[in-house]
Amino acid sequence: MYIVGLVIPVPEDREKDYHCWAASSAQRLRALGCLSVTEAWEDFVPDGKITDFRQAVAAQPGEKIVFAWQVWPDRACMQKAEQIMANDPSYNPPTDLPFDQSRLIMGCFDPISGPDLP
């Protein structure tokens, strides 16, 4: 198992657009081998004293935080999917993304605990 995590600032007034984009993206990722995609819209994201989710993505007033993660069978499967997306123009991001892609943060992780791990 391999995890890709994302933190994304999304304008609050683009929530419905984001939901549509996320559903479409999840479908395409699953077709490439992703086991599951979870997207979570901000409910309670407190401001930190030193750092927090908002500061991490330079969130602007009126933006909400989306916390998302993808579960892949392994790193090789995720990397193969990335290569396919990089080389296939149909995977280019739309010009009207419902968020500022330059402020999205992403990281890849090897899980150390969880329901499917010993």
mmCIF file of C-alpha atoms in Angstrom:
data_model
loop_
_atom_site.group_PDB
_atom_site.id
_atom_site.type_symbol
_atom_site.label_atom_id
_atom_site.label_comp_id
_atom_site.label_asym_id
_atom_site.label_seq_id
_atom_site.Cartn_x
_atom_site.Cartn_y
_atom_site.Cartn_z
ATOM 1 C CA MET A 1 0.000 0.000 0.000
ATOM 2 C CA TYR A 2 1.162 3.518 -0.830
ATOM 3 C CA ILE A 3 -0.505 6.800 0.158
ATOM 4 C CA VAL A 4 -0.571 10.140 -1.663
ATOM 5 C CA GLY A 5 -1.770 13.009 0.530
ATOM 6 C CA LEU A 6 -2.872 16.481 -0.556
ATOM 7 C CA VAL A 7 -3.899 19.749 1.061
ATOM 8 C CA ILE A 8 -5.747 22.075 -1.308
ATOM 9 C CA PRO A 9 -7.118 25.618 -0.806
ATOM 10 C CA VAL A 10 -10.451 25.965 -2.600
ATOM 11 C CA PRO A 11 -12.569 29.120 -2.881
ATOM 12 C CA GLU A 12 -15.713 28.519 -0.855
ATOM 13 C CA ASP A 13 -17.906 29.682 -3.735
ATOM 14 C CA ARG A 14 -16.351 26.972 -5.979
ATOM 15 C CA GLU A 15 -17.299 24.061 -3.706
ATOM 16 C CA LYS A 16 -19.754 22.512 -6.189
ATOM 17 C CA ASP A 17 -17.219 22.890 -9.009
ATOM 18 C CA TYR A 18 -14.624 21.188 -6.819
ATOM 19 C CA HIS A 19 -16.986 18.290 -6.046
ATOM 20 C CA CYS A 20 -17.512 17.698 -9.777
ATOM 21 C CA TRP A 21 -13.801 17.924 -10.543
ATOM 22 C CA ALA A 22 -12.933 15.588 -7.633
ATOM 23 C CA ALA A 23 -15.476 12.960 -8.718
ATOM 24 C CA SER A 24 -14.144 12.984 -12.269
ATOM 25 C CA SER A 25 -10.523 12.863 -11.099
ATOM 26 C CA ALA A 26 -11.212 9.985 -8.709
ATOM 27 C CA GLN A 27 -12.823 7.981 -11.495
ATOM 28 C CA ARG A 28 -9.803 8.505 -13.743
ATOM 29 C CA LEU A 29 -7.331 7.639 -10.962
ATOM 30 C CA ARG A 30 -9.206 4.423 -10.153
ATOM 31 C CA ALA A 31 -9.050 3.482 -13.844
ATOM 32 C CA LEU A 32 -5.254 3.790 -13.549
ATOM 33 C CA GLY A 33 -5.069 1.462 -10.534
ATOM 34 C CA CYS A 34 -5.746 3.709 -7.537
ATOM 35 C CA LEU A 35 -7.569 1.656 -4.891
ATOM 36 C CA SER A 36 -9.431 4.558 -3.306
ATOM 37 C CA VAL A 37 -9.627 8.336 -3.284
ATOM 38 C CA THR A 38 -10.959 10.316 -0.330
ATOM 39 C CA GLU A 39 -11.680 14.048 -0.493
ATOM 40 C CA ALA A 40 -12.677 15.866 2.697
ATOM 41 C CA TRP A 41 -14.075 19.433 2.774
ATOM 42 C CA GLU A 42 -13.091 21.633 5.711
ATOM 43 C CA ASP A 43 -15.381 21.444 8.720
ATOM 44 C CA PHE A 44 -13.096 22.586 11.538
ATOM 45 C CA VAL A 45 -9.561 23.750 10.693
ATOM 46 C CA PRO A 46 -8.173 25.846 13.539
ATOM 47 C CA ASP A 47 -5.572 28.546 13.064
ATOM 48 C CA GLY A 48 -2.219 27.485 14.537
ATOM 49 C CA LYS A 49 0.223 29.540 16.539
ATOM 50 C CA ILE A 50 3.236 28.460 14.474
ATOM 51 C CA THR A 51 1.788 26.670 11.437
ATOM 52 C CA ASP A 52 -1.450 25.116 10.238
ATOM 53 C CA PHE A 53 -3.194 23.872 7.103
ATOM 54 C CA ARG A 54 -4.089 27.403 5.960
ATOM 55 C CA GLN A 55 -0.553 28.705 6.292
ATOM 56 C CA ALA A 56 0.812 25.607 4.543
ATOM 57 C CA VAL A 57 -1.119 26.457 1.365
ATOM 58 C CA ALA A 58 -1.204 30.249 1.781
ATOM 59 C CA ALA A 59 -5.005 30.122 1.951
ATOM 60 C CA GLN A 60 -6.729 33.397 1.163
ATOM 61 C CA PRO A 61 -9.842 34.791 2.869
ATOM 62 C CA GLY A 62 -12.890 32.921 1.584
ATOM 63 C CA GLU A 63 -10.988 29.706 0.858
ATOM 64 C CA LYS A 64 -11.693 26.364 2.480
ATOM 65 C CA ILE A 65 -9.225 23.539 2.945
ATOM 66 C CA VAL A 66 -9.621 20.171 1.255
ATOM 67 C CA PHE A 67 -7.675 17.287 2.759
ATOM 68 C CA ALA A 68 -7.405 14.394 0.331
ATOM 69 C CA TRP A 69 -5.644 11.079 0.068
ATOM 70 C CA GLN A 70 -5.246 8.351 -2.487
ATOM 71 C CA VAL A 71 -4.478 4.725 -1.698
ATOM 72 C CA TRP A 72 -2.393 2.902 -4.295
ATOM 73 C CA PRO A 73 -1.360 -0.758 -4.308
ATOM 74 C CA ASP A 74 2.303 0.313 -4.235
ATOM 75 C CA ARG A 75 4.671 3.067 -5.283
ATOM 76 C CA ALA A 76 5.364 1.473 -8.681
ATOM 77 C CA CYS A 77 1.662 1.497 -9.596
ATOM 78 C CA MET A 78 1.337 5.168 -8.627
ATOM 79 C CA GLN A 79 4.464 6.085 -10.599
ATOM 80 C CA LYS A 80 3.193 4.209 -13.661
ATOM 81 C CA ALA A 81 -0.091 6.127 -13.438
ATOM 82 C CA GLU A 82 1.836 9.412 -13.166
ATOM 83 C CA GLN A 83 3.800 8.527 -16.321
ATOM 84 C CA ILE A 84 0.600 7.744 -18.196
ATOM 85 C CA MET A 85 -0.946 11.047 -17.094
ATOM 86 C CA ALA A 86 2.201 13.012 -17.981
ATOM 87 C CA ASN A 87 2.326 11.542 -21.490
ATOM 88 C CA ASP A 88 -1.381 11.629 -22.355
ATOM 89 C CA PRO A 89 -2.729 15.120 -23.175
ATOM 90 C CA SER A 90 -6.234 14.054 -22.121
ATOM 91 C CA TYR A 91 -4.926 14.151 -18.526
ATOM 92 C CA ASN A 92 -3.819 17.788 -18.734
ATOM 93 C CA PRO A 93 -5.532 19.812 -16.010
ATOM 94 C CA PRO A 94 -8.441 21.904 -17.265
ATOM 95 C CA THR A 95 -7.802 25.623 -17.577
ATOM 96 C CA ASP A 96 -10.649 26.361 -15.172
ATOM 97 C CA LEU A 97 -9.544 24.280 -12.163
ATOM 98 C CA PRO A 98 -11.620 25.206 -9.106
ATOM 99 C CA PHE A 99 -8.464 25.925 -7.076
ATOM 100 C CA ASP A 100 -4.995 27.436 -7.430
ATOM 101 C CA GLN A 101 -2.857 24.427 -8.308
ATOM 102 C CA SER A 102 0.354 26.316 -7.460
ATOM 103 C CA ARG A 103 -0.596 26.335 -3.749
ATOM 104 C CA LEU A 104 -1.608 22.673 -3.495
ATOM 105 C CA ILE A 105 0.754 20.587 -1.382
ATOM 106 C CA MET A 106 1.308 16.898 -1.992
ATOM 107 C CA GLY A 107 3.356 14.155 -0.403
ATOM 108 C CA CYS A 108 3.766 10.399 -0.816
ATOM 109 C CA PHE A 109 3.948 8.056 2.143
ATOM 110 C CA ASP A 110 4.664 4.456 3.085
ATOM 111 C CA PRO A 111 2.070 3.554 5.721
ATOM 112 C CA ILE A 112 3.292 2.370 9.114
ATOM 113 C CA SER A 113 -0.056 1.522 10.698
ATOM 114 C CA GLY A 114 -3.706 1.207 9.771
ATOM 115 C CA PRO A 115 -6.594 -1.223 9.432
ATOM 116 C CA ASP A 116 -4.984 -3.172 6.567
ATOM 117 C CA LEU A 117 -1.529 -3.398 8.162
ATOM 118 C CA PRO A 118 -0.219 -5.745 10.839
#
